Coordinates of C-alpha atoms in Angstrom, one line a residue:
Chain A
M10 CA 90.5 100.7 51.6
I11 CA 88.1 102.6 49.9
R12 CA 86.7 104.4 52.8
A13 CA 90.3 104.9 53.9
A14 CA 91.2 106.6 50.4
V15 CA 87.8 108.9 50.5
F16 CA 88.6 110.1 54.1
F17 CA 92.0 111.0 53.2
V18 CA 91.1 112.7 49.9
I19 CA 88.2 114.8 51.5
F20 CA 90.0 115.6 54.7
Y21 CA 93.2 116.8 52.6
I22 CA 91.2 118.9 50.3
L23 CA 89.3 120.8 53.0
A24 CA 92.6 120.9 55.0
Y25 CA 94.2 122.7 52.2
F26 CA 91.5 125.3 51.5
L27 CA 91.3 125.9 55.4
G28 CA 95.1 126.3 55.4
S29 CA 94.3 129.7 53.8
W30 CA 94.0 131.0 56.9
A31 CA 97.8 130.1 57.6
D32 CA 98.6 131.7 54.3
V33 CA 97.0 134.6 56.0
L34 CA 98.8 134.8 59.3
S35 CA 101.7 134.0 57.0
A36 CA 101.3 137.4 55.2
K37 CA 100.5 139.2 58.4
I38 CA 104.1 138.3 59.8
R39 CA 105.9 138.8 56.6
S40 CA 106.7 135.1 56.4
E41 CA 107.0 133.0 53.3
R42 CA 104.1 130.6 52.3
S43 CA 104.6 127.1 53.0
F44 CA 103.0 124.2 51.3
V45 CA 103.5 121.8 54.3
F46 CA 102.8 124.5 56.9
T47 CA 99.5 125.3 55.1
I48 CA 98.3 121.6 55.1
A49 CA 99.2 120.9 58.7
F50 CA 97.8 124.2 60.2
G51 CA 94.8 123.5 58.0
G52 CA 94.2 119.9 59.2
C53 CA 94.6 120.7 62.7
I54 CA 91.8 123.8 62.4
E55 CA 89.6 121.2 60.5
M56 CA 89.8 118.5 63.4
L57 CA 89.6 121.3 65.9
A58 CA 86.1 122.7 64.1
G59 CA 84.9 119.3 64.2
M60 CA 85.7 118.5 67.9
L61 CA 83.9 122.0 68.9
V62 CA 80.6 121.1 67.0
C63 CA 80.6 117.5 68.5
L64 CA 80.6 119.0 72.1
L65 CA 77.0 119.9 71.7
P66 CA 74.5 117.3 72.6
L67 CA 73.1 116.5 68.9
P68 CA 71.9 113.6 67.2
V69 CA 75.1 112.1 65.0
K70 CA 73.4 113.3 61.8
T71 CA 73.0 116.9 62.8
A72 CA 76.3 117.2 64.6
A73 CA 78.3 115.7 61.1
A74 CA 75.8 118.3 59.1
A75 CA 77.1 121.2 61.7
S76 CA 80.7 120.2 61.5
A77 CA 80.7 120.1 57.5
A78 CA 79.0 123.4 57.4
L79 CA 81.5 125.3 59.9
V80 CA 84.6 123.5 58.0
L81 CA 83.1 124.5 54.9
I82 CA 82.4 128.0 55.8
L83 CA 85.9 128.5 57.4
A84 CA 87.5 126.9 54.4
V85 CA 85.7 129.5 51.9
S86 CA 86.2 132.5 54.0
G87 CA 89.9 131.6 54.5
F88 CA 90.3 131.0 50.7
I89 CA 88.6 134.3 49.7
V90 CA 90.4 136.5 52.4
S91 CA 93.5 134.9 51.3
R92 CA 93.1 135.7 47.9
R93 CA 92.4 139.1 48.6
I94 CA 95.1 139.8 51.2
L95 CA 97.6 138.0 48.9
Q96 CA 96.7 140.0 45.8
K97 CA 97.4 143.2 48.0
K98 CA 101.0 141.9 49.0
E99 CA 103.7 141.2 46.5
K100 CA 103.5 138.3 44.9
T101 CA 104.5 135.3 46.9
V102 CA 105.0 131.9 45.9
L103 CA 103.9 129.1 47.8
K104 CA 107.1 126.9 48.8
F105 CA 107.7 123.3 49.4
P106 CA 110.1 122.0 51.5
G107 CA 113.2 121.2 50.1
Y108 CA 115.1 118.1 50.2
A109 CA 118.7 117.5 49.1
D110 CA 119.4 114.0 49.4
A111 CA 117.2 111.4 47.7
A112 CA 118.1 108.6 49.4
L113 CA 117.3 110.2 52.9
T114 CA 114.0 111.5 51.6
A115 CA 113.0 108.1 50.4
A116 CA 114.0 106.6 53.9
A117 CA 111.9 109.0 55.6
I118 CA 109.2 108.3 53.1
A119 CA 109.4 104.7 53.6
L120 CA 109.6 104.9 57.6
L121 CA 106.2 106.9 57.4
I122 CA 104.7 104.2 55.2
F123 CA 105.7 101.7 57.7
E124 CA 104.2 103.4 60.5
I125 CA 101.1 103.7 58.8
F126 CA 101.0 100.0 57.9
A127 CA 102.1 98.9 61.2
V128 CA 99.1 100.7 62.6
M129 CA 96.4 99.4 60.3
T130 CA 97.7 95.8 60.1
F131 CA 99.5 94.7 63.4
R132 CA 97.2 94.3 66.7
T133 CA 98.2 96.1 69.9
E134 CA 97.8 95.0 73.4
I135 CA 98.4 98.1 75.1
T136 CA 95.1 98.8 76.5
E137 CA 95.5 102.0 78.2
A138 CA 95.8 103.4 74.6
I139 CA 92.2 102.5 73.6
K140 CA 90.6 103.2 76.7
P141 CA 89.2 106.4 75.9
V142 CA 87.6 104.9 72.6
R143 CA 84.7 103.8 75.0
T144 CA 83.4 107.4 74.6
A145 CA 83.6 107.2 70.6
T146 CA 81.6 103.8 71.1
F147 CA 79.0 105.2 73.3
V148 CA 78.6 107.8 70.8
F149 CA 78.3 105.3 67.9
D150 CA 75.9 103.0 69.7
S151 CA 73.7 105.8 71.0
G152 CA 73.8 108.0 68.0
R153 CA 74.2 111.1 69.8
T154 CA 77.3 113.4 70.6
M155 CA 77.9 114.5 74.1
A156 CA 80.2 116.7 76.4
G157 CA 83.3 114.2 76.8
D158 CA 86.5 113.6 75.5
P159 CA 86.1 115.8 72.4
M160 CA 88.4 114.0 70.0
M161 CA 86.6 110.6 70.9
V162 CA 83.3 112.5 70.5
F163 CA 84.4 113.4 67.1
I164 CA 85.6 109.7 66.1
G165 CA 82.3 108.6 67.2
M166 CA 80.5 110.7 64.9
L167 CA 83.1 109.9 62.1
S168 CA 82.6 106.2 62.3
S169 CA 78.9 106.8 62.5
V170 CA 79.0 108.6 59.3
F171 CA 81.2 105.9 57.5
G172 CA 79.3 103.2 59.0
C173 CA 81.7 101.4 61.2
H174 CA 82.7 100.9 64.5
P175 CA 85.1 103.4 66.2
L176 CA 87.9 101.0 66.6
E177 CA 87.6 99.7 62.8
F178 CA 87.5 103.3 62.2
I179 CA 90.6 104.5 63.9
Y180 CA 92.7 101.5 62.6
S181 CA 91.7 101.9 58.9
A182 CA 90.5 105.2 57.7
A183 CA 91.8 107.6 60.5
A184 CA 95.2 106.1 60.6
P185 CA 97.1 107.2 57.4
V186 CA 95.1 110.8 57.6
F187 CA 96.2 111.3 61.2
I188 CA 99.7 110.0 60.9
V189 CA 100.3 111.9 57.8
L190 CA 98.8 115.0 59.4
Y191 CA 101.2 114.7 62.2
N192 CA 104.2 114.0 60.4
L193 CA 103.5 117.1 58.2
C194 CA 103.3 119.1 61.7
Y195 CA 106.7 117.6 62.6
I196 CA 108.1 119.1 59.0
A197 CA 106.4 122.2 59.6
A198 CA 108.2 122.7 62.7
I199 CA 111.6 122.0 61.5
D200 CA 111.3 123.3 58.4
P201 CA 112.0 127.1 59.3
V202 CA 115.2 126.3 61.3
L203 CA 116.9 123.6 58.9
S204 CA 117.7 123.2 55.7
G205 CA 118.6 120.4 53.2
R206 CA 119.8 117.1 54.4
E207 CA 119.8 118.2 58.1
K208 CA 116.4 118.7 57.8
T209 CA 115.4 115.2 56.4
V210 CA 117.9 113.8 59.2
A211 CA 115.8 115.7 62.2
F212 CA 112.5 114.3 60.4
I213 CA 113.9 110.7 60.1
A214 CA 115.0 110.8 63.8
A215 CA 111.6 112.4 64.6
E216 CA 109.9 109.4 63.2
L217 CA 112.1 107.2 65.0
L218 CA 111.0 108.4 68.3
T219 CA 107.2 108.2 67.5
L220 CA 108.1 104.4 67.0
R221 CA 110.0 104.3 70.3
G222 CA 109.6 107.5 72.8
F223 CA 106.4 107.9 75.1
Q224 CA 105.8 104.1 75.3
S225 CA 105.8 104.6 79.1
A226 CA 102.5 103.6 80.8
A227 CA 102.1 107.2 81.8
A228 CA 102.6 108.6 78.6
S229 CA 100.8 105.9 76.4
A230 CA 97.6 108.1 75.5
A231 CA 100.2 110.5 74.0
T232 CA 101.9 107.8 71.7
L233 CA 101.3 108.4 68.2
L234 CA 101.2 104.8 66.9
L235 CA 99.3 103.5 70.1
C236 CA 96.4 105.7 69.7
P237 CA 96.4 108.0 66.4
A238 CA 93.1 109.4 67.1
G239 CA 93.7 110.5 70.8
T240 CA 93.3 113.9 72.4
W241 CA 96.9 114.0 73.9
V242 CA 98.3 112.9 70.7
Y243 CA 96.5 115.6 68.7
I244 CA 97.7 118.3 71.6
I245 CA 101.4 117.1 71.4
H246 CA 102.3 115.9 67.7
G247 CA 99.5 118.4 66.2
I248 CA 98.9 121.4 67.9
C249 CA 102.3 121.8 69.6
P250 CA 104.6 121.8 66.7
V251 CA 102.0 123.9 64.5
A252 CA 102.1 126.6 67.4
S253 CA 106.1 126.0 67.5
A254 CA 106.3 126.5 63.6
L255 CA 104.1 129.7 63.5
L256 CA 106.1 131.7 66.3
I257 CA 109.4 130.5 64.8
R258 CA 107.9 131.8 61.6
Y259 CA 107.1 135.0 63.5
V260 CA 110.4 135.5 65.5
N261 CA 112.3 134.7 62.1
N262 CA 111.1 138.0 60.6
L263 CA 111.2 140.1 63.9
P264 CA 114.7 141.4 63.0
E265 CA 113.9 142.6 59.8
T266 CA 110.6 144.4 61.2
A267 CA 113.2 146.2 63.7
E268 CA 115.7 147.1 60.9
E269 CA 113.0 148.6 59.1
E270 CA 111.6 150.3 61.9
A271 CA 115.3 151.9 62.4
I272 CA 115.4 153.0 58.9
V273 CA 112.4 155.2 59.2
P274 CA 113.6 158.8 59.4
D275 CA 112.5 160.5 62.5
D276 CA 111.0 163.7 60.8
D277 CA 110.5 165.8 63.7
P278 CA 112.8 165.3 66.8
E279 CA 110.8 167.8 69.0
E280 CA 107.4 165.9 68.2
E281 CA 105.7 165.5 71.2
W282 CA 105.5 161.8 72.7
D283 CA 102.5 160.3 70.4
M284 CA 100.4 158.0 72.4
K285 CA 98.8 156.7 69.4
K286 CA 102.5 155.5 68.2
H287 CA 103.4 154.1 71.7
R288 CA 100.3 152.6 72.9
I289 CA 100.3 150.2 75.8
V290 CA 97.3 148.6 74.8
N291 CA 98.6 147.2 71.4
A292 CA 98.0 143.9 69.6
R293 CA 101.2 142.5 70.7
N294 CA 100.7 143.2 74.5
L295 CA 97.0 142.1 73.9
A296 CA 98.4 139.1 72.7
I297 CA 100.9 138.4 75.4
A298 CA 97.8 139.3 77.8
L299 CA 95.6 137.0 76.4
A300 CA 98.2 134.2 76.4
V301 CA 98.7 134.6 80.1
L302 CA 95.1 134.6 80.9
A303 CA 94.4 131.5 78.8
A304 CA 97.6 129.9 80.6
V305 CA 95.9 130.8 84.0
L306 CA 92.7 129.6 83.0
V307 CA 93.8 126.2 82.0
G308 CA 95.5 126.0 85.2
A309 CA 92.5 126.7 87.2
V310 CA 90.4 124.3 85.0
A311 CA 93.1 121.8 85.6
V312 CA 93.1 122.5 89.5
L313 CA 89.3 122.7 89.9
N314 CA 88.9 119.5 87.4
N315 CA 91.5 117.8 90.0
K316 CA 89.5 118.9 93.2
I317 CA 86.0 117.8 91.6
N318 CA 87.8 114.4 90.9
K319 CA 88.7 114.4 94.4
L320 CA 85.4 115.3 95.8
Y321 CA 83.6 112.8 93.5
D322 CA 86.0 110.1 94.7
V323 CA 85.4 111.0 98.3
T324 CA 81.5 111.0 97.8
V325 CA 81.7 107.5 96.0
S326 CA 83.7 106.1 99.1
L327 CA 81.3 107.6 101.5
E328 CA 78.5 106.7 99.9
R329 CA 80.2 103.1 100.0
D330 CA 80.5 103.4 103.1
M331 CA 77.5 104.7 104.5
S332 CA 75.9 101.9 102.3
G333 CA 78.5 99.4 103.6
A334 CA 77.7 99.9 107.5
C335 CA 74.8 99.0 109.7
A336 CA 72.2 101.4 110.0
V337 CA 68.8 101.4 112.0
F338 CA 65.9 103.7 110.8
E339 CA 62.6 104.4 112.9
Y340 CA 59.1 104.1 111.2
S341 CA 56.3 106.3 112.6
G342 CA 53.0 104.7 112.0
S343 CA 49.6 106.8 111.3
G344 CA 49.5 107.5 115.2
G345 CA 52.6 109.4 115.0
K346 CA 53.9 106.8 117.4
T347 CA 57.1 104.6 116.6
D348 CA 55.8 101.4 115.1
G349 CA 58.8 99.8 114.1
Y350 CA 62.5 99.8 113.1
L351 CA 64.2 99.0 109.9
L352 CA 67.8 97.5 109.9
K353 CA 70.1 97.7 107.0
T354 CA 73.0 95.1 107.6
S355 CA 76.5 96.0 106.3
D356 CA 76.1 93.1 103.6
G357 CA 73.0 94.9 102.5
K358 CA 70.2 92.7 104.0
I359 CA 67.0 94.3 105.1
T360 CA 65.5 93.6 108.7
F361 CA 62.2 95.1 109.9
I362 CA 60.8 95.1 113.3
G363 CA 57.0 95.6 114.1
G364 CA 54.4 97.3 111.6
G365 CA 51.8 97.8 113.5
G366 CA 48.0 97.4 112.7
A367 CA 46.4 97.3 108.6
E368 CA 45.8 101.1 109.1
N369 CA 49.7 101.5 108.7
A370 CA 49.7 99.6 105.4
N371 CA 50.2 102.3 103.1
S372 CA 52.7 104.5 104.8
L373 CA 54.5 101.3 105.5
K374 CA 54.9 100.6 102.2
A375 CA 56.0 104.0 101.3
F376 CA 58.4 103.7 104.2
L377 CA 59.7 100.3 103.3
E378 CA 60.1 101.1 99.4
G379 CA 62.6 103.7 100.1
Y380 CA 65.1 101.0 101.4
S381 CA 64.1 98.1 99.5
S382 CA 61.1 96.0 98.3
T383 CA 62.0 92.7 99.8
V384 CA 62.5 92.3 103.7
D385 CA 65.0 89.6 104.4
T386 CA 63.6 89.1 107.9
W387 CA 60.7 90.6 109.3
Y388 CA 59.7 90.4 113.1
V389 CA 56.5 91.3 114.3
Y390 CA 55.6 91.3 117.9
S391 CA 52.6 89.0 117.9
E392 CA 50.4 87.3 115.4
E393 CA 47.2 89.6 116.6
D394 CA 45.9 92.2 113.8
D395 CA 47.2 94.8 115.9
D396 CA 50.9 93.9 115.4
A397 CA 50.9 92.0 112.3
G398 CA 47.9 93.3 110.5
A399 CA 50.0 95.7 108.0
M400 CA 52.5 92.8 107.5
R401 CA 49.8 90.7 106.4
E402 CA 48.2 93.3 104.2
L403 CA 51.7 94.2 102.3
T404 CA 53.0 90.8 102.0
S405 CA 49.3 89.3 100.9
S406 CA 49.1 92.0 98.2
G407 CA 52.5 91.4 97.0
A408 CA 53.4 95.0 97.6
I409 CA 56.4 93.8 99.8
K410 CA 58.0 90.4 99.6
A411 CA 59.0 89.1 103.0
D412 CA 61.6 86.3 102.8
R413 CA 61.2 85.4 106.4
V414 CA 58.4 86.3 109.3
Y415 CA 59.1 85.8 113.1
V416 CA 57.2 86.8 116.3
I417 CA 58.8 87.9 119.1
D418 CA 57.9 87.0 122.3
R419 CA 58.0 90.5 124.1
K420 CA 57.8 89.1 127.6
E421 CA 59.5 91.3 130.1
I422 CA 62.0 90.0 132.3
T423 CA 61.7 91.3 135.6
G424 CA 63.3 91.1 139.4
L425 CA 66.8 91.3 137.8
Chain B
M17 CA 96.0 128.2 93.3
I18 CA 99.6 128.8 91.8
K19 CA 101.0 126.5 94.4
E20 CA 98.7 123.9 93.7
M21 CA 99.4 124.5 89.9
L22 CA 103.2 124.2 90.5
T23 CA 102.6 121.1 92.9
G24 CA 100.6 119.2 89.9
L25 CA 103.1 120.1 87.5
Y26 CA 106.0 118.6 89.6
A27 CA 104.0 115.8 90.3
G28 CA 103.3 115.2 86.6
L29 CA 107.1 115.9 86.1
R30 CA 108.0 113.0 88.4
E31 CA 105.5 110.6 87.3
F32 CA 106.6 110.9 83.4
A33 CA 110.4 111.4 84.4
G34 CA 110.3 108.0 86.4
T35 CA 108.8 106.0 83.5
G36 CA 110.7 107.1 80.4
A37 CA 113.9 108.3 79.5
V38 CA 112.5 110.3 76.7
I39 CA 112.3 113.1 79.3
A40 CA 116.0 113.1 79.6
F41 CA 116.4 112.9 76.0
F42 CA 114.0 115.8 75.6
A43 CA 116.0 117.8 78.2
V44 CA 119.4 117.3 76.3
S45 CA 117.6 118.3 73.1
V46 CA 116.6 121.5 74.5
L47 CA 120.3 122.1 75.6
V48 CA 121.6 121.5 72.3
L49 CA 118.9 124.0 70.8
I50 CA 120.3 126.6 72.9
L51 CA 123.8 125.7 72.6
T52 CA 123.8 125.5 69.0
A53 CA 121.9 128.6 68.4
N54 CA 124.3 130.4 66.7
G55 CA 122.8 134.0 66.8
K56 CA 119.0 132.6 66.2
V57 CA 118.5 131.6 70.0
K58 CA 115.0 132.9 69.9
E59 CA 113.3 130.6 67.2
R60 CA 115.5 127.6 67.9
A61 CA 114.3 127.7 71.7
L62 CA 111.0 128.0 70.4
L63 CA 111.4 124.5 68.5
A64 CA 111.3 123.2 72.3
L65 CA 107.4 123.9 72.2
S66 CA 106.9 120.9 69.5
F67 CA 108.5 117.7 71.6
V68 CA 109.3 115.1 69.3
P69 CA 110.7 117.9 66.3
A70 CA 112.7 119.1 68.9
C71 CA 114.3 115.8 69.7
G72 CA 114.8 115.2 66.1
F73 CA 116.8 118.5 65.7
A74 CA 119.1 117.7 68.2
V75 CA 120.1 114.4 66.6
S76 CA 120.5 116.4 63.1
E77 CA 122.6 118.7 64.8
F78 CA 124.7 116.2 66.5
L79 CA 125.3 114.5 63.6
S80 CA 126.2 117.5 61.2
A81 CA 128.6 118.5 64.0
A82 CA 130.1 115.0 63.9
V83 CA 130.5 115.1 60.4
R84 CA 131.7 118.5 59.8
S85 CA 134.5 118.0 62.7
Q86 CA 136.5 115.5 60.7
K87 CA 139.0 116.4 57.7
K88 CA 140.5 112.8 56.8
T89 CA 138.1 110.5 54.8
A90 CA 138.4 107.3 57.0
H91 CA 138.3 109.1 60.3
K92 CA 135.3 111.0 59.1
L93 CA 133.5 107.9 58.3
A94 CA 134.3 106.3 61.7
I95 CA 133.2 109.5 63.5
A96 CA 130.2 109.5 61.4
L97 CA 129.3 105.9 62.1
T98 CA 129.8 106.2 65.8
A99 CA 127.9 109.6 65.9
V100 CA 124.5 107.9 64.1
A101 CA 125.1 104.7 66.6
I102 CA 125.0 107.3 69.4
S103 CA 122.3 108.9 68.0
L104 CA 120.1 105.6 67.2
L105 CA 121.1 104.5 71.1
A106 CA 119.7 107.8 72.5
V107 CA 116.3 107.2 70.2
F108 CA 116.0 103.9 70.7
S109 CA 116.6 103.8 74.7
S110 CA 114.2 106.6 75.1
G111 CA 111.3 104.4 75.0
K112 CA 110.2 100.9 73.7
S113 CA 108.9 99.9 70.6
V114 CA 105.5 100.0 69.5
I115 CA 106.4 97.7 66.7
S116 CA 108.1 95.0 69.0
P117 CA 107.6 91.0 68.5
E118 CA 104.2 90.9 70.5
F119 CA 102.7 93.7 68.6
T120 CA 104.0 92.1 65.0
E121 CA 101.1 89.5 65.0
R122 CA 98.5 90.5 62.7
A123 CA 95.1 92.0 63.9
E124 CA 92.8 88.8 62.9
N125 CA 89.7 91.5 62.8
P126 CA 88.9 94.9 61.9
V127 CA 88.4 96.1 65.3
H128 CA 92.2 95.1 66.4
V129 CA 90.9 93.4 69.4
P130 CA 92.6 89.8 70.2
D131 CA 90.2 87.4 68.5
D132 CA 89.5 85.0 71.3
I133 CA 88.2 88.1 73.3
Y134 CA 86.4 89.7 70.1
S135 CA 84.4 86.1 69.8
A136 CA 83.6 86.1 73.7
M137 CA 82.3 89.6 73.5
Q138 CA 80.2 88.8 70.4
F139 CA 78.7 85.8 71.9
I140 CA 77.8 87.8 75.3
L141 CA 76.3 90.3 73.1
Q142 CA 74.1 87.7 71.0
D143 CA 73.5 85.6 74.1
G144 CA 70.9 88.7 74.9
G145 CA 69.7 89.9 78.3
N146 CA 72.1 91.6 80.8
C147 CA 75.6 92.4 79.6
S148 CA 77.0 93.2 83.0
V149 CA 80.1 91.4 83.0
L150 CA 83.3 90.7 85.5
V151 CA 86.4 90.7 83.3
D152 CA 90.0 90.2 83.9
P153 CA 91.3 93.7 84.5
E154 CA 93.9 93.6 81.6
W155 CA 90.7 93.1 79.4
S156 CA 88.1 95.6 80.5
A157 CA 89.3 98.5 77.9
Y158 CA 88.7 96.2 75.2
F159 CA 84.9 95.4 76.4
E160 CA 84.2 99.1 77.1
S161 CA 85.6 100.4 73.8
F162 CA 83.9 97.3 71.7
S163 CA 80.2 98.4 73.0
S164 CA 78.5 100.5 75.4
S165 CA 76.1 97.8 76.1
F166 CA 78.6 96.1 78.4
T167 CA 78.6 97.0 82.3
V168 CA 82.0 96.3 83.3
T169 CA 83.5 95.3 86.5
G170 CA 87.2 94.9 86.5
H171 CA 88.9 98.1 85.6
K172 CA 92.6 98.6 86.2
K173 CA 93.7 101.5 88.6
A174 CA 91.4 104.8 87.7
A175 CA 89.0 107.2 88.6
G176 CA 86.0 105.5 90.3
F177 CA 88.2 102.3 91.0
S178 CA 85.9 100.3 93.7
D179 CA 87.3 98.1 96.5
D180 CA 85.9 95.3 94.7
E181 CA 87.9 96.0 91.8
G182 CA 91.2 96.5 93.7
V183 CA 90.2 93.0 95.1
L184 CA 89.9 91.7 91.9
N185 CA 93.2 93.1 90.5
F186 CA 95.0 91.4 93.5
E187 CA 93.4 88.2 93.0
M188 CA 94.0 88.3 89.3
S189 CA 97.7 89.0 89.7
K190 CA 98.0 85.6 91.7
T191 CA 98.6 82.2 89.9
T192 CA 95.9 80.5 92.1
P193 CA 93.0 83.4 92.6
D194 CA 90.3 82.6 94.9
M195 CA 87.1 82.0 93.0
R196 CA 84.8 82.3 95.9
K197 CA 86.0 86.1 96.4
I198 CA 85.8 86.5 92.7
A199 CA 82.1 85.0 92.3
S200 CA 81.1 87.1 95.5
I201 CA 82.5 90.3 93.8
A202 CA 80.5 89.3 90.3
R203 CA 77.4 88.7 92.1
R204 CA 77.7 91.6 94.4
N205 CA 77.8 94.1 91.1
G206 CA 75.3 92.0 89.7
C207 CA 77.3 90.7 86.7
T208 CA 75.4 87.8 84.8
Y209 CA 78.9 86.8 82.8
V210 CA 82.4 86.5 84.4
V211 CA 85.1 86.3 81.5
L212 CA 88.6 85.0 82.3
P213 CA 91.8 83.9 80.8
D214 CA 92.4 79.9 80.6
D215 CA 96.0 80.6 82.1
I216 CA 94.9 80.9 85.9
W217 CA 95.0 77.9 88.1
P218 CA 92.4 78.5 91.0
E219 CA 92.1 75.9 93.6
V220 CA 88.5 75.6 93.4
P221 CA 86.9 76.6 90.2
I222 CA 84.3 79.4 89.8
T223 CA 81.7 76.9 88.5
K224 CA 81.6 75.7 92.2
F225 CA 80.2 79.2 93.3
G226 CA 77.3 79.8 91.1
Y227 CA 78.8 80.1 87.7
E228 CA 78.7 77.7 85.0
T229 CA 80.7 77.5 81.7
A230 CA 79.1 79.1 78.8
G231 CA 81.5 79.1 76.0
E232 CA 85.3 78.4 75.5
F233 CA 87.0 81.1 73.0
G234 CA 90.7 79.9 72.7
S235 CA 92.5 81.7 75.9
C236 CA 89.2 83.3 77.1
I237 CA 86.6 81.2 78.9
V238 CA 83.1 83.1 79.4
Y239 CA 81.0 82.0 82.5
K240 CA 77.3 82.6 83.1
E241 CA 75.8 82.9 86.4
V242 CA 73.4 80.0 87.2
T243 CA 69.7 81.1 87.6
S244 CA 66.8 79.3 88.9
P245 CA 64.6 77.8 86.1

């Protein structure tokens, strides 16, 4: 409980300061500053910064220190930049979301508390949801971060810092932090398009959906209450609403900007076409181009990832087929002539025929060890040293273990 | 590349559309977003980017419209209640509950794993040695999430799903699994332990095929490979 409280307080203090970047963005797009949007934006950025650092293969303590340093740098720089920008602009007030109906608001808060309580208290038997946690467990056990599911590596790092198992961390300290954050993201998205009671009703409906929707087997990874610390949950319940909120705020202020531009008098109708005023390469077009590029890149990565996975599956099945089929390998002795054959049967058993004299011992040992150090059945052509010398040398020294050794009577059948 | 992207998108849509009505709910919500735009098309359409809030917005808008359309108090109440019922029906039919009766059992341990499996996992880890385990596919995620020391055979359908795991999934779905096959899969994959539920009824127990009972933990039985002394 203390651990959960400490994590909650630290996370949201940092989220508030990181949210200064949201204030900077709000000022740039001439939108009102919103407390909820600030915290939601800051929380998402905080997690993103942590995840980015965790993708580097580092000892957990180093990764934790680097993550903390990055978050602190971003928070402090955001705070300083926002103070400077907001001083230059007209005085802006941090807006809290207004809710007209106290009963509905209380119901929404009660639902939120129930969600947190349910995740922290009840057990789940939908195992698909906890499958990605193995990455976090690996980080926790090995004490190193690695390239993998970024959120799970981040969770592994955090659970190491807090000294508890990743599953315990997810269902205790992380659950209230993440569930509150994602609900703040919902409010941030709803806030600019609705007001008063309607806003509360929409929020309650969204909360009910987190309890009901998404629970198909295919979408369990995106279900907030099943895996509050999942990557897909972060994208769908965190990034998407915040991006939506930011775009709505931007678009909300576009008409005013257009009117302002329309009001600006045209000083000189005969003025020549000013390339600086009508640049094709402006911030908006650049942003659109970057967005398109990012979408194409994401698509390309998805396609390539799909292809690599298919290639991997084919390789695995090919390897399985090759190791599952019967195979024959030829052994050439010291004289360069064929002195034996190795048979690898479909059940993995090794049979060797031949071997030659003791002078072949070293080369035969190297040959056999390429397949197995145990020969299940060894056939030699005779008990003479010329044919069984290598076998005797290897089995008596213990270099190769032979379960059974037989002599083949190489008597030719003639007159057929 | 574009064709493959579109094919992937279509396949993804089919996979999700086939398993939950939430997609239909979302599609209706987007329609509501656009139809109720009232001169604010762009910003409301952008709300569609945020999946859950978009659905919440549609419910809110529907309820508001239903309440606003009535003038008489009694009718207004009836219509409002009907609208609430329809909205709740839409929300509740879009998925299945996370907090349903089978999930309202309290977690017995801090890692939220069923206690029987938790005890079995701790037993195997404390037993020392090779933690290679063949488990009921329903439980493999618990083992892998609990400790990286476990080498698990018995995944449900996933990347790297082997033929052996296919056979294991099939056998474990039967009431009377063939323990000879399960034991040979375990041995082929070098599994020292086999962890199975107690509600299966094999004709011949696995103890006849080279594994002995090492521990019973409620509904979870741990078998260990018999090795020569």
